[in-house]
Coordinates of C-alpha atoms in Angstrom, one line a residue:
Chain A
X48 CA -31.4 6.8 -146.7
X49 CA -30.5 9.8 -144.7
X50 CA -29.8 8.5 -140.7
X51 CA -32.5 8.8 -138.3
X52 CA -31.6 9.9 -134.6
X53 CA -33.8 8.5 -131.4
X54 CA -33.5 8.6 -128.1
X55 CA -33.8 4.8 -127.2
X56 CA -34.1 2.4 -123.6
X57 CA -35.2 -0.5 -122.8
X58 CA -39.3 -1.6 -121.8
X59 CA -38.1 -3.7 -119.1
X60 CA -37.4 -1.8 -115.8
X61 CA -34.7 -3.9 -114.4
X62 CA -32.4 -3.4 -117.6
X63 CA -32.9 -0.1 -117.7
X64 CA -31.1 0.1 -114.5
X65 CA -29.0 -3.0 -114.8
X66 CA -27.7 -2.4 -118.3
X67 CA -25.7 0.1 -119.8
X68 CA -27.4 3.4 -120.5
X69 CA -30.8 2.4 -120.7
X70 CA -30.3 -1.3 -121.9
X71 CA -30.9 -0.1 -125.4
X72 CA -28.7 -3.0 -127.1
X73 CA -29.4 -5.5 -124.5
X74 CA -33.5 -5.5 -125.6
X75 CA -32.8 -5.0 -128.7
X76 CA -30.7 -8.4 -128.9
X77 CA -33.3 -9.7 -126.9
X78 CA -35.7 -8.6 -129.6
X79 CA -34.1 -10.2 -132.4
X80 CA -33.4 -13.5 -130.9
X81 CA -34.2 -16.1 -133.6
X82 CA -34.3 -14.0 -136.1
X83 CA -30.8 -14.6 -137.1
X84 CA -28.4 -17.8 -137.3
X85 CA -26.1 -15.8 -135.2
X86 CA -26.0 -12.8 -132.9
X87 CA -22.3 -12.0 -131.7
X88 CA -22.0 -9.9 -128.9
X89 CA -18.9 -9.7 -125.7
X90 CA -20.1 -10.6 -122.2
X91 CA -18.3 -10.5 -118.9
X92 CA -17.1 -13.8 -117.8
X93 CA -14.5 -12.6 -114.2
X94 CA -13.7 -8.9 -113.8
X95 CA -14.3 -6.3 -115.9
X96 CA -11.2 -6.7 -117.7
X97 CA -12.4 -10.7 -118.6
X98 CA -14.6 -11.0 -121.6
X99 CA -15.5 -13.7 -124.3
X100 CA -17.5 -13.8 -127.8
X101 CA -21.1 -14.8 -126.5
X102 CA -23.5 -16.5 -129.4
X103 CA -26.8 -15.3 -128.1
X104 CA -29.7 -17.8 -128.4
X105 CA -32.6 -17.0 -126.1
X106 CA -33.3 -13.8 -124.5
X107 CA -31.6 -14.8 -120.8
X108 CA -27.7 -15.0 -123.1
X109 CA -28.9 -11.5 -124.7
X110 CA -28.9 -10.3 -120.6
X111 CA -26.0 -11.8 -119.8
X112 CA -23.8 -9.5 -122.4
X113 CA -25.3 -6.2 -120.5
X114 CA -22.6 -3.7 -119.6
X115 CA -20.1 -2.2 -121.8
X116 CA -16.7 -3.6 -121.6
X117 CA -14.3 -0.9 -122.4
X118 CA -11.2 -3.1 -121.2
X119 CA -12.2 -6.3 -123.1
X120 CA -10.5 -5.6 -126.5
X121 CA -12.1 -8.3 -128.7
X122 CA -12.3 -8.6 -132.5
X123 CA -15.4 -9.3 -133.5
X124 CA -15.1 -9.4 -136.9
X125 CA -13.7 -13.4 -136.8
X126 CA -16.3 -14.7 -136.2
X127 CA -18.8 -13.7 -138.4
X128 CA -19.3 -16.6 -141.3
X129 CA -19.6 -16.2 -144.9
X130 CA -23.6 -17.0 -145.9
X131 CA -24.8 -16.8 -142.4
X132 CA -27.5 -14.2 -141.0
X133 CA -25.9 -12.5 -138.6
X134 CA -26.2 -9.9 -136.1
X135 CA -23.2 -8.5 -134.4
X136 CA -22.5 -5.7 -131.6
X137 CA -19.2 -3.9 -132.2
X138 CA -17.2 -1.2 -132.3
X139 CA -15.8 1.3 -135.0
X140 CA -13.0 -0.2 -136.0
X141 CA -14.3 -4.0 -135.9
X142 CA -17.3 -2.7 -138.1
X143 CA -14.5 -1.2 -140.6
X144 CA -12.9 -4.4 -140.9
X145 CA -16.3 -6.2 -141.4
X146 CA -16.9 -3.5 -144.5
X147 CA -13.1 -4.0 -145.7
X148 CA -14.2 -8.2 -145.7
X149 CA -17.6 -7.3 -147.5
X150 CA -15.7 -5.3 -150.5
X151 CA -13.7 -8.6 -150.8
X152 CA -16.6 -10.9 -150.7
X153 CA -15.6 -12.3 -147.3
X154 CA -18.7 -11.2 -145.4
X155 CA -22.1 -10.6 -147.7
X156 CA -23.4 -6.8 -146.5
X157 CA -27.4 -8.1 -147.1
X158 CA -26.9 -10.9 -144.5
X159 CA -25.3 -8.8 -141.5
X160 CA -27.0 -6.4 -138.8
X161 CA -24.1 -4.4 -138.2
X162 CA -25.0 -2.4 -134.2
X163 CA -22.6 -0.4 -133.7
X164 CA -21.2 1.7 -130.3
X165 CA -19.8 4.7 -129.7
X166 CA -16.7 4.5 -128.7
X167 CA -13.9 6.6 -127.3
X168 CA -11.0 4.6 -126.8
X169 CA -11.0 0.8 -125.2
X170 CA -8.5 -0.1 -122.4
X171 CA -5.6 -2.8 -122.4
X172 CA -6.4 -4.5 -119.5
X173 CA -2.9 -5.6 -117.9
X174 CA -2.1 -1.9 -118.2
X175 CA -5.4 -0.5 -116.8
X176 CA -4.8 -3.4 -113.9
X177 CA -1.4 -2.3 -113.2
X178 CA -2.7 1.7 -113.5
X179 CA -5.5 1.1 -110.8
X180 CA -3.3 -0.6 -108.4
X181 CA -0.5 1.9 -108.8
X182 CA -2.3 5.2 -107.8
X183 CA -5.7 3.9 -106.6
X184 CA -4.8 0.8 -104.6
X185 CA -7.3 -1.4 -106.1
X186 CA -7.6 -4.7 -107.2
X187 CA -9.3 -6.0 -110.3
X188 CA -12.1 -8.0 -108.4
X189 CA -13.0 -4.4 -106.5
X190 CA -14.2 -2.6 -110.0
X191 CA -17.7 -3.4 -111.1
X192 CA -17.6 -0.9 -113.8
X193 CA -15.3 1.5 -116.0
X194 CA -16.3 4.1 -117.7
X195 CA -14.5 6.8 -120.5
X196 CA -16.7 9.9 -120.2
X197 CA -16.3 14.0 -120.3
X198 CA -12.7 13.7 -120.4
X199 CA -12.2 11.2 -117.8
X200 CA -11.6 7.7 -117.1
X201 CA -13.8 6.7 -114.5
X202 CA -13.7 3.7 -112.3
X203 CA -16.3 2.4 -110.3
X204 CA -15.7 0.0 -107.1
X205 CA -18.1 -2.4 -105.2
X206 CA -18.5 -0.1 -102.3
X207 CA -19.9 2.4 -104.5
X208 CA -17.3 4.9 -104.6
X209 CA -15.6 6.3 -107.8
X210 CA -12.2 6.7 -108.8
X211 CA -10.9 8.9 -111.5
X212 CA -8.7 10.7 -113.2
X213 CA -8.2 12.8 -116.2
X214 CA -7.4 11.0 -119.9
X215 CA -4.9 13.6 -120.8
X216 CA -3.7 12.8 -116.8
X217 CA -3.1 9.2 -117.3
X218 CA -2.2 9.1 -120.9
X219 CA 0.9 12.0 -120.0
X220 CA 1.7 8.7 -117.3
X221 CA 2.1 6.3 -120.1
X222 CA -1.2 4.1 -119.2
X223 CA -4.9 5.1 -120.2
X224 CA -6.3 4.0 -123.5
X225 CA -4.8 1.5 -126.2
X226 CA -2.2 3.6 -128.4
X227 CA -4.4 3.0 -131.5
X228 CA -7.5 4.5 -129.8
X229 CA -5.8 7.1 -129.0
X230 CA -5.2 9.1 -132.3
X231 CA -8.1 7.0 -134.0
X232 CA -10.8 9.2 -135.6
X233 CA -13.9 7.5 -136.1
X234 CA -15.6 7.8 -133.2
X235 CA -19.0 7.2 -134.2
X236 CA -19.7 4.1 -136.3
X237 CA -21.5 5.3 -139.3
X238 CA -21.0 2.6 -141.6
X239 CA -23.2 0.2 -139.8
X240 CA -26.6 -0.1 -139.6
X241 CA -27.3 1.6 -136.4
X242 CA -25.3 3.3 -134.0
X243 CA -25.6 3.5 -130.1
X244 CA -24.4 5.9 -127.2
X245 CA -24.2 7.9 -124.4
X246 CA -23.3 11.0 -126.0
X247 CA -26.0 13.2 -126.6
X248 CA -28.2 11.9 -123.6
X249 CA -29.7 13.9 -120.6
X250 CA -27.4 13.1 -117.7
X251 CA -28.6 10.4 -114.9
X252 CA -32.0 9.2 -117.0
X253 CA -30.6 6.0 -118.0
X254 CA -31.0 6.6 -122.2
X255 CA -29.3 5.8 -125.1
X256 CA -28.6 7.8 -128.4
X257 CA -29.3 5.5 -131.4
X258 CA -28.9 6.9 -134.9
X259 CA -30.0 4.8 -138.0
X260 CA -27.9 4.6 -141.1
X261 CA -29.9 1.8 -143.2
X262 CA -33.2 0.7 -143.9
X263 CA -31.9 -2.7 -142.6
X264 CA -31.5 -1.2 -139.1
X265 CA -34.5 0.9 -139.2
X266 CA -36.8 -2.1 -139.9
X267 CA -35.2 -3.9 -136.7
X268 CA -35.6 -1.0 -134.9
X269 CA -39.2 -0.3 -135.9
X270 CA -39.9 -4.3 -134.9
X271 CA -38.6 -4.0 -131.6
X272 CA -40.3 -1.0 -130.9
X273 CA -43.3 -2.5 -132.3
X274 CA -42.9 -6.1 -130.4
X275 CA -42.9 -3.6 -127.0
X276 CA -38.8 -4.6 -126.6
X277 CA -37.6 -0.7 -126.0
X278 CA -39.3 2.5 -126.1
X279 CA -38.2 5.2 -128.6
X280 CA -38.3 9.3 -128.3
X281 CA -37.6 12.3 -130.2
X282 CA -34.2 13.8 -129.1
X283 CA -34.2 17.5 -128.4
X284 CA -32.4 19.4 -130.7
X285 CA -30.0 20.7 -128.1
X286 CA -28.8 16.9 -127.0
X287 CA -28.2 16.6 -131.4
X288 CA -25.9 19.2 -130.9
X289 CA -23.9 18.2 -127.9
X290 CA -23.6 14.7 -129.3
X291 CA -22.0 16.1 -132.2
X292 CA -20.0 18.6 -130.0
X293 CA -18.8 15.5 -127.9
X294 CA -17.6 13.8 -131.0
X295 CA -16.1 16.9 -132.1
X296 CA -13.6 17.2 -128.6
X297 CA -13.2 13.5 -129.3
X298 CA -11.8 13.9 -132.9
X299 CA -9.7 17.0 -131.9
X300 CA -7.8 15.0 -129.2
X301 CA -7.2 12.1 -132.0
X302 CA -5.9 14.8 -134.0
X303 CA -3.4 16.0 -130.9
X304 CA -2.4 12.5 -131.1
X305 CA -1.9 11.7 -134.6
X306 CA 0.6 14.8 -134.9
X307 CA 2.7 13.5 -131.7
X308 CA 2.7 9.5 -132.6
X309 CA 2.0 9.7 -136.3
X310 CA 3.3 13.1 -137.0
X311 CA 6.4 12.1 -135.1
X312 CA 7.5 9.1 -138.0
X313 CA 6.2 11.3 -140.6
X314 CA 8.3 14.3 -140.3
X315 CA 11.1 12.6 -139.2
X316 CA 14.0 12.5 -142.3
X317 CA 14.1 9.6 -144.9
X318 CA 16.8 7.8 -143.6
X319 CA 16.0 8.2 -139.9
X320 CA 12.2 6.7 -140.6
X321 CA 13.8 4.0 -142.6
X322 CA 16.1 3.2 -139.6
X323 CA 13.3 3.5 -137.0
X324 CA 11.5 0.8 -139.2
X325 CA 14.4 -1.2 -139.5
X326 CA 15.0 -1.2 -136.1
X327 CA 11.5 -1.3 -134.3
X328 CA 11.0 -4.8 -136.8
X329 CA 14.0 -6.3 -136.3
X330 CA 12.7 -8.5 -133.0
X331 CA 10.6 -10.0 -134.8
X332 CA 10.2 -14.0 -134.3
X333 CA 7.8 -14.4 -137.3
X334 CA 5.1 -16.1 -135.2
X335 CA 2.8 -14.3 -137.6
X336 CA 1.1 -14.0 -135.1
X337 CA 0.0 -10.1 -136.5
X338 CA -1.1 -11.8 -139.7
X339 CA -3.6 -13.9 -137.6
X340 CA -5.2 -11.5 -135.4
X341 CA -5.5 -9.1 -138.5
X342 CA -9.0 -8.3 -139.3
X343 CA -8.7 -7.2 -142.7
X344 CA -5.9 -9.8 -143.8
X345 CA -7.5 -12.4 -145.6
X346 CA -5.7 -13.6 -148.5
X347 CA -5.5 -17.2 -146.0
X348 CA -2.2 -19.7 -146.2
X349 CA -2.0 -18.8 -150.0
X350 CA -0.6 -15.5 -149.4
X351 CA 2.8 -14.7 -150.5
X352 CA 3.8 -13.2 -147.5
X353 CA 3.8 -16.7 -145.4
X354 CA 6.0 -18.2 -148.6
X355 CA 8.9 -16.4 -147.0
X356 CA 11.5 -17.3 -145.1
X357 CA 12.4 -15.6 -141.9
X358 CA 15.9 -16.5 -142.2
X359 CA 16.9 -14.1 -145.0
X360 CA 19.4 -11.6 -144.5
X361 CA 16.9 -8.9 -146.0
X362 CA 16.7 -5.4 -144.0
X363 CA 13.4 -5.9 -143.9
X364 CA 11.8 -9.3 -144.0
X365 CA 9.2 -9.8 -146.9
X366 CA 6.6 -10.9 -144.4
X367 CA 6.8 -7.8 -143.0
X368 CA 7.3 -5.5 -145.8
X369 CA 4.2 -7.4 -148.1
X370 CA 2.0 -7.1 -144.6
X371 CA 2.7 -3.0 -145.1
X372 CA 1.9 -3.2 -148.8
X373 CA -1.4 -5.1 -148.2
X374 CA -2.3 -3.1 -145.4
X375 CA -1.3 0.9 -147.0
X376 CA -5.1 0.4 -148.6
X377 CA -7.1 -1.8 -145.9
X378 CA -5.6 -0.9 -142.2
X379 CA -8.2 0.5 -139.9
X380 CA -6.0 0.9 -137.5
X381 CA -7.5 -1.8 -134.8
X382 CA -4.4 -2.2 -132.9
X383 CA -4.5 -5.8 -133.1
X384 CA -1.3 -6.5 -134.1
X385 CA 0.5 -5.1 -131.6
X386 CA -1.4 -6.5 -128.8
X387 CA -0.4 -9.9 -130.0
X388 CA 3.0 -9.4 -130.6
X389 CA 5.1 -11.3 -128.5
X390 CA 7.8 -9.3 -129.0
X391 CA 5.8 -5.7 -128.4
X392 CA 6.8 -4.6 -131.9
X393 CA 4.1 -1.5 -132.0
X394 CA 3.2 -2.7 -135.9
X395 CA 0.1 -0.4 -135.3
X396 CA 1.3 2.9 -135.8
X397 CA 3.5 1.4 -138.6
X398 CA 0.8 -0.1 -140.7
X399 CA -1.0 3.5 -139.3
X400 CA 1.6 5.5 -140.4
X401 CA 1.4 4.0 -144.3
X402 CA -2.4 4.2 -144.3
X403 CA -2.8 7.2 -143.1
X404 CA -0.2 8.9 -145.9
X405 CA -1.8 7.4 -148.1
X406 CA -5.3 8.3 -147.0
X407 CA -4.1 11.6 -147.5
X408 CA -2.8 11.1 -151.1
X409 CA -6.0 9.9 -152.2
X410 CA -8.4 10.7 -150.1
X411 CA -9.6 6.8 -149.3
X412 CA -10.2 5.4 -145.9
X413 CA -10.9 2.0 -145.7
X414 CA -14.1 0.6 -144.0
X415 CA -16.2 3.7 -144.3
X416 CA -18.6 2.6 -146.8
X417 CA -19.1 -0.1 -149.1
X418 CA -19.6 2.2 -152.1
X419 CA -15.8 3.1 -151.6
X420 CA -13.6 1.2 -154.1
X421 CA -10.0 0.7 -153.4
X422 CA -8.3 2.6 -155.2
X423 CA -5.7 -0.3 -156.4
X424 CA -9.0 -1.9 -157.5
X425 CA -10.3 0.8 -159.8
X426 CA -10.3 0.7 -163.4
X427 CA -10.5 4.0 -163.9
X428 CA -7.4 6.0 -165.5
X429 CA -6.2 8.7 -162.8
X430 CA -6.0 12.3 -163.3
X431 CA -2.6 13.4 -165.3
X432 CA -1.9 10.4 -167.3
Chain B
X66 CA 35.6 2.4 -156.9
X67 CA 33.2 4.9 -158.1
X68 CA 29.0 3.6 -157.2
X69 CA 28.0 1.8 -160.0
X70 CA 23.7 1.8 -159.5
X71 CA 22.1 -1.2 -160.1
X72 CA 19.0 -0.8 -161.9
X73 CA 15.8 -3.2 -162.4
X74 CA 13.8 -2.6 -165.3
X75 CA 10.6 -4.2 -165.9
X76 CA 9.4 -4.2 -168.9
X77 CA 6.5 -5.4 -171.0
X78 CA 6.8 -7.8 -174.0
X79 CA 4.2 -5.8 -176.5
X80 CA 6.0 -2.4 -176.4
X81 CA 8.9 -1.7 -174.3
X82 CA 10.6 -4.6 -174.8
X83 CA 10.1 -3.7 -178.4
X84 CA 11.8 -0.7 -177.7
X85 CA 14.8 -2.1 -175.9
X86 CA 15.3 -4.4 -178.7
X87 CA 15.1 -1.3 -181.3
X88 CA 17.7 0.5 -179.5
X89 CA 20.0 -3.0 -179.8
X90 CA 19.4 -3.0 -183.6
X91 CA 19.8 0.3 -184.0
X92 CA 23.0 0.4 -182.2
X93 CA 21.9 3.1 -179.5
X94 CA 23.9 3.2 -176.7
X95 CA 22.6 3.5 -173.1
X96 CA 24.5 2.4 -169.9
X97 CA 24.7 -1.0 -168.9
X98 CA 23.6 -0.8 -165.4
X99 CA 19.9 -2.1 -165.8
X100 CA 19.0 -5.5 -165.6
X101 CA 15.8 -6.1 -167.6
X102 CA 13.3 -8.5 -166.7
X103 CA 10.4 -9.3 -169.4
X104 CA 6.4 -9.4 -168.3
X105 CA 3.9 -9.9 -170.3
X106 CA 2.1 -7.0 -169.6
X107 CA 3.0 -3.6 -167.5
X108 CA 0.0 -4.5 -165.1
X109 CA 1.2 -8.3 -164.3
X110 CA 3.6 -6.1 -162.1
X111 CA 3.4 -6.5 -158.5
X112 CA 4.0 -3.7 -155.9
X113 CA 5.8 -7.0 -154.4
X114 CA 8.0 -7.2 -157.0
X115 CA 10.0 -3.7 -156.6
X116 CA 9.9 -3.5 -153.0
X117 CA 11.7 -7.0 -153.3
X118 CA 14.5 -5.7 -155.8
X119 CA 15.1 -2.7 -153.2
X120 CA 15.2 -5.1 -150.7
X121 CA 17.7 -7.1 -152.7
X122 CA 19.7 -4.5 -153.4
X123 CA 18.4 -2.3 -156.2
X124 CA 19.9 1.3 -156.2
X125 CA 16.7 1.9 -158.7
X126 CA 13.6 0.0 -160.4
X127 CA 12.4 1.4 -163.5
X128 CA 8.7 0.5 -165.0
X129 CA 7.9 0.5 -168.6
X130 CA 4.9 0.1 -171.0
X131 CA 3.0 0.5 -173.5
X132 CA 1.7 4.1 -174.2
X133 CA -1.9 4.4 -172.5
X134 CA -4.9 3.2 -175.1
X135 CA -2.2 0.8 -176.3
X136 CA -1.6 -1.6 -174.2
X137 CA -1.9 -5.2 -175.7
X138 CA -4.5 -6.1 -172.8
X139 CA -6.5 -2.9 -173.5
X140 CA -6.0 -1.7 -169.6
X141 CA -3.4 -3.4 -168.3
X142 CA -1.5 -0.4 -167.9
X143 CA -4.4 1.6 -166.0
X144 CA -3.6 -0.8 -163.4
X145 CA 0.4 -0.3 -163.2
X146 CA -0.5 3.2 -163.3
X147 CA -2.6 2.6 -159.4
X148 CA 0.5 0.7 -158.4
X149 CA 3.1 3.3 -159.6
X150 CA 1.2 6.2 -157.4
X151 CA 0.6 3.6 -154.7
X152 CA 4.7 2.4 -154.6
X153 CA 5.6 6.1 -155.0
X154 CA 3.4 7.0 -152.0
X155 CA 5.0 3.2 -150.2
X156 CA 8.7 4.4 -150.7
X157 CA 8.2 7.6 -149.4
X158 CA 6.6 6.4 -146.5
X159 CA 9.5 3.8 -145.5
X160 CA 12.2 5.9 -146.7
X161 CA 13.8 4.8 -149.6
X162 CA 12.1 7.7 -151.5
X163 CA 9.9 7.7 -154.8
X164 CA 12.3 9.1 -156.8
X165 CA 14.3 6.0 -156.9
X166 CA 11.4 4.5 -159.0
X167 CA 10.1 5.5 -162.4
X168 CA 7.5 4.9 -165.1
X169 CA 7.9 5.5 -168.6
X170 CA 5.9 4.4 -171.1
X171 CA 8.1 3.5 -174.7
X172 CA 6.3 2.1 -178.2
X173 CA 7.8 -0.8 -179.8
X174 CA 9.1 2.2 -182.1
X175 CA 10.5 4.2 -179.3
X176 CA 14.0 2.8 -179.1
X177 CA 15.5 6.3 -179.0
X178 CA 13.4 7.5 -175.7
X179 CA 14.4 4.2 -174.7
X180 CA 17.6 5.0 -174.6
X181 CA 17.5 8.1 -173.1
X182 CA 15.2 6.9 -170.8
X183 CA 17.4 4.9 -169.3
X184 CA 20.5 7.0 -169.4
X185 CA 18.6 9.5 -167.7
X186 CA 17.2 7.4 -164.9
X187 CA 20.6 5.8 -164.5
X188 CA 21.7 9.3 -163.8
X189 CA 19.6 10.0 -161.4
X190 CA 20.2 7.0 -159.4
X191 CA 24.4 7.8 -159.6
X192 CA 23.5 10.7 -158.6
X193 CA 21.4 9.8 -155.9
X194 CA 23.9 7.8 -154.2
X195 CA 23.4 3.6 -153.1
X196 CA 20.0 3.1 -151.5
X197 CA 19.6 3.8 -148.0
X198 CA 17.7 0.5 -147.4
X199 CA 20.9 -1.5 -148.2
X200 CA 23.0 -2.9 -145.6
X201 CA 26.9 -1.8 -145.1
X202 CA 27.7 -5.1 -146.4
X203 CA 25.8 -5.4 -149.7

């Protein structure tokens, strides 16, 4: 179907001004409570930058995961269990790796409400910690809510003022949003079945823009409007427009990115890349601990790369250079890995750097639809032989 | 002492290896620096597999098959042909560069391009110096 676009909030006064932008995704769990075995969604469990995987049973768990969390990196994508009905609120790039585990029959696409958010970047959290007490003075426990909007990163204290500063300000200062995020391009989830945000919505008035990919998501969203959970309206054609202009500044400033982190490797002469590799892997303590948080690996204990041994006097260890074959066709550039890394090897914009030249060689990105065959997995003959 | 590559062929058992044998019986000459390893088919070949022989040391890993439409497994070699344009994409990326791998497809009755083949590709390799991804000490 083509996607639908709405202007969505929440029936319920108090979580239309409690929640985030209207409460759109907070009734709407609350509307389908029940109606799957599982609904996944982050809540808030300290500070801002605390968070944990919430299973949301009755409609008071649904409120208790209000807010967005933009400094709460989680990866939803675990926890979602082959031949289970489930319903799962997540970003871009976790809803990539749930499509990458669907076209390996890890996840079963008829079985999962994929909601999706907007999202411009997410925060890591010591970083953002350190950042606010550096040039704001704050604490952790003073912030009651972050924000990443119109080009800046907003914070939010208990005594109702608001601290900000620029992205392109912080980021020149080495902190602001994850590396990954930073030169990641999909902004708006369009491979799930709906997909909700603030861009596109009259300023102040508490609503959020959802558009609907599926007929999967427009069925929930027709029973939730139906069971009197949220209230739906026509966007104005003018709000379309500066959604997609927003997305459009969003994208551009990935692109900036790419060429200085990406670009960077990929111009850089054989023998120097091939160094850089060398050297930026050889910390490594093979705690494969990258292999665990990674979304999209799931070959299990089987896999070759974990019959290795991290002894071997290779340049490169086969752990590592298997993980970069695996992941030139599948990474979708999460930044997982290098989050977990105890040794701060930044394997994103490694695995990043393979998948995006080979994006560009044939034209596939992984997680964008399930339609999308890999292109190792056709059977097809390719042009020229 | 002048670089002497070393080369890894892989080749399959329905055709190529055909061919290599031809070129023994037929008493073609062609350099000794390959070390052939026998699959069963072109597409049992793993993108594992090559990166491993650079990473043991290969100056140069060489691929060879059965023509297309002739392969003993009907499509086994559509599928080495997705890893050869995904491996030559791979060793660009990390450096070692694509030219230091090649696929050639040979008949059973192909000893000649065999041959040739191979002194060709072993050419290229002397002349493209030892791999970068080796160590001083290899």
């Amino acid at each position: 179907m083509n996607s639908k676009s709405f202007w969505g909030w929440s029936s319920t006064e108090a979580l239309r001004e409690g929640g985030e932008s209207g409460g759109f995704v907070t009734s709407f769990l609350e509307s389908i409570v029940g109606k799957y075995d599982n609904i996944l969604a982050v809540r808030k469990t300290g500070t801002v930058f605390e968070g944990a995987v919430m299973s949301i049973d009755s409609k008071e768990d649904a409120i208790k995961t209000q807010g967005a969390l933009h400094a709460v990196c989680m990866e939803l994508s675990h926890y979602i269990k082959k031949g289970e009905r489930t319903a799962i609120v997540l970003k871009p790039c976790d809803a990539r790796a749930v499509i990458e585990n669907m076209k390996r029959n890890h996840v079963e696409r008829e079985n999962v409400l994929l909601i999706g958010l907007n999202c411009g970047g997410t925060l890591p959290p010591v970083d953002t910690m350190r950042f606010i007490d550096n040039y704001f003075e704050l604490a952790p426990e003073d912030i009651v809510k972050e924000e990443i909007a119109k080009g800046k990163i907003i914070f939010k204290t208990t005594s109702g003022k608001e601290f900000w500063k620029t992205i392109d300000e912080i980021e020149e200062e080495g902190f602001g949003r994850r590396e990954n995020c930073r030169y990641c391009d999909v902004k708006i989830p369009s491979m799930c079945d709906i997909a909700c945000g603030n861009w596109g919505t009259p300023a102040g008035k508490n609503i959020t823009f959802v558009e609907v990919f599926t007929e999967n998501g427009n069925n929930a969203l027709e029973q939730a409007v139906r069971e009197g959970f949220i209230n739906v309206g026509e966007p104005s054609e003018k709000m379309i427009a500066v959604r997609s202009k927003i997305n459009g500044i969003m994208k551009k400033m990935a692109g900036g990115w790419n060429k200085r982190i990406i670009g960077r490797l990929r111009n850089m002469p054989n023998e120097e890349r091939l160094a850089y590799i060398k050297n930026v892997l050889s910390p490594c303590i093979a705690c494969y601990a990258c292999r665990k948080a990674c979304p999209v690996c799931k070959c299990g204990d089987d896999c070759k790369c974990m019959q290795m041994d991290p002894d071997d006097s290779l340049p490169i260890s086969i752990f590592h250079s298997i993980r970069l074959l695996h992941l030139t066709e599948s990474c979708i550039g999460c930044g997982n890995c290098s989050d977990v890394c105890p040794v701060d090897i930044p394997l994103a914009h490694l695995h990043q750097l393979f998948a995006r030249n080979y994006e560009k060689k044939t034209g596939y990105k992984p997680g964008m639809s399930i339609e999308d065959i890999p292109p190792l997995s056709r059977g097809d003959l390719p042009e020229g032989y | 002492m002048s670089f002497e590559p070393k080369i890894l062929a892989f080749l399959c058992n329905w055709c190529s290896y055909g061919a290599a044998d031809m070129a023994g019986t037929s008493r073609l000459q062609y350099p000794s620096n390959i070390r052939i390893i026998r699959f069963m088919c072109s597409g049992r070949i793993d993108p594992n597999f090559v990166i491993e022989a650079f990473l043991r040391g290969a100056d140069g890993v060489m691929i060879t098959g059965c023509h297309i439409g002739d392969c003993h497994y009907i499509d086994g070699n559509y599928k080495t042909v997705h890893r050869y344009e995904f491996l030559k994409e791979y060793l660009d990326t990390l450096g070692i560069g694509s030219e230091r791998l090649t696929l050639e497809w040979c008949s059973a009755a192909e000893g000649m391009k065999f041959s040739q083949k191979v002194t060709e590709f072993t050419e290229r390799i002397r002349k493209l110096g030892p791999s970068p991804i080796k160590g001083d000490e290899q």
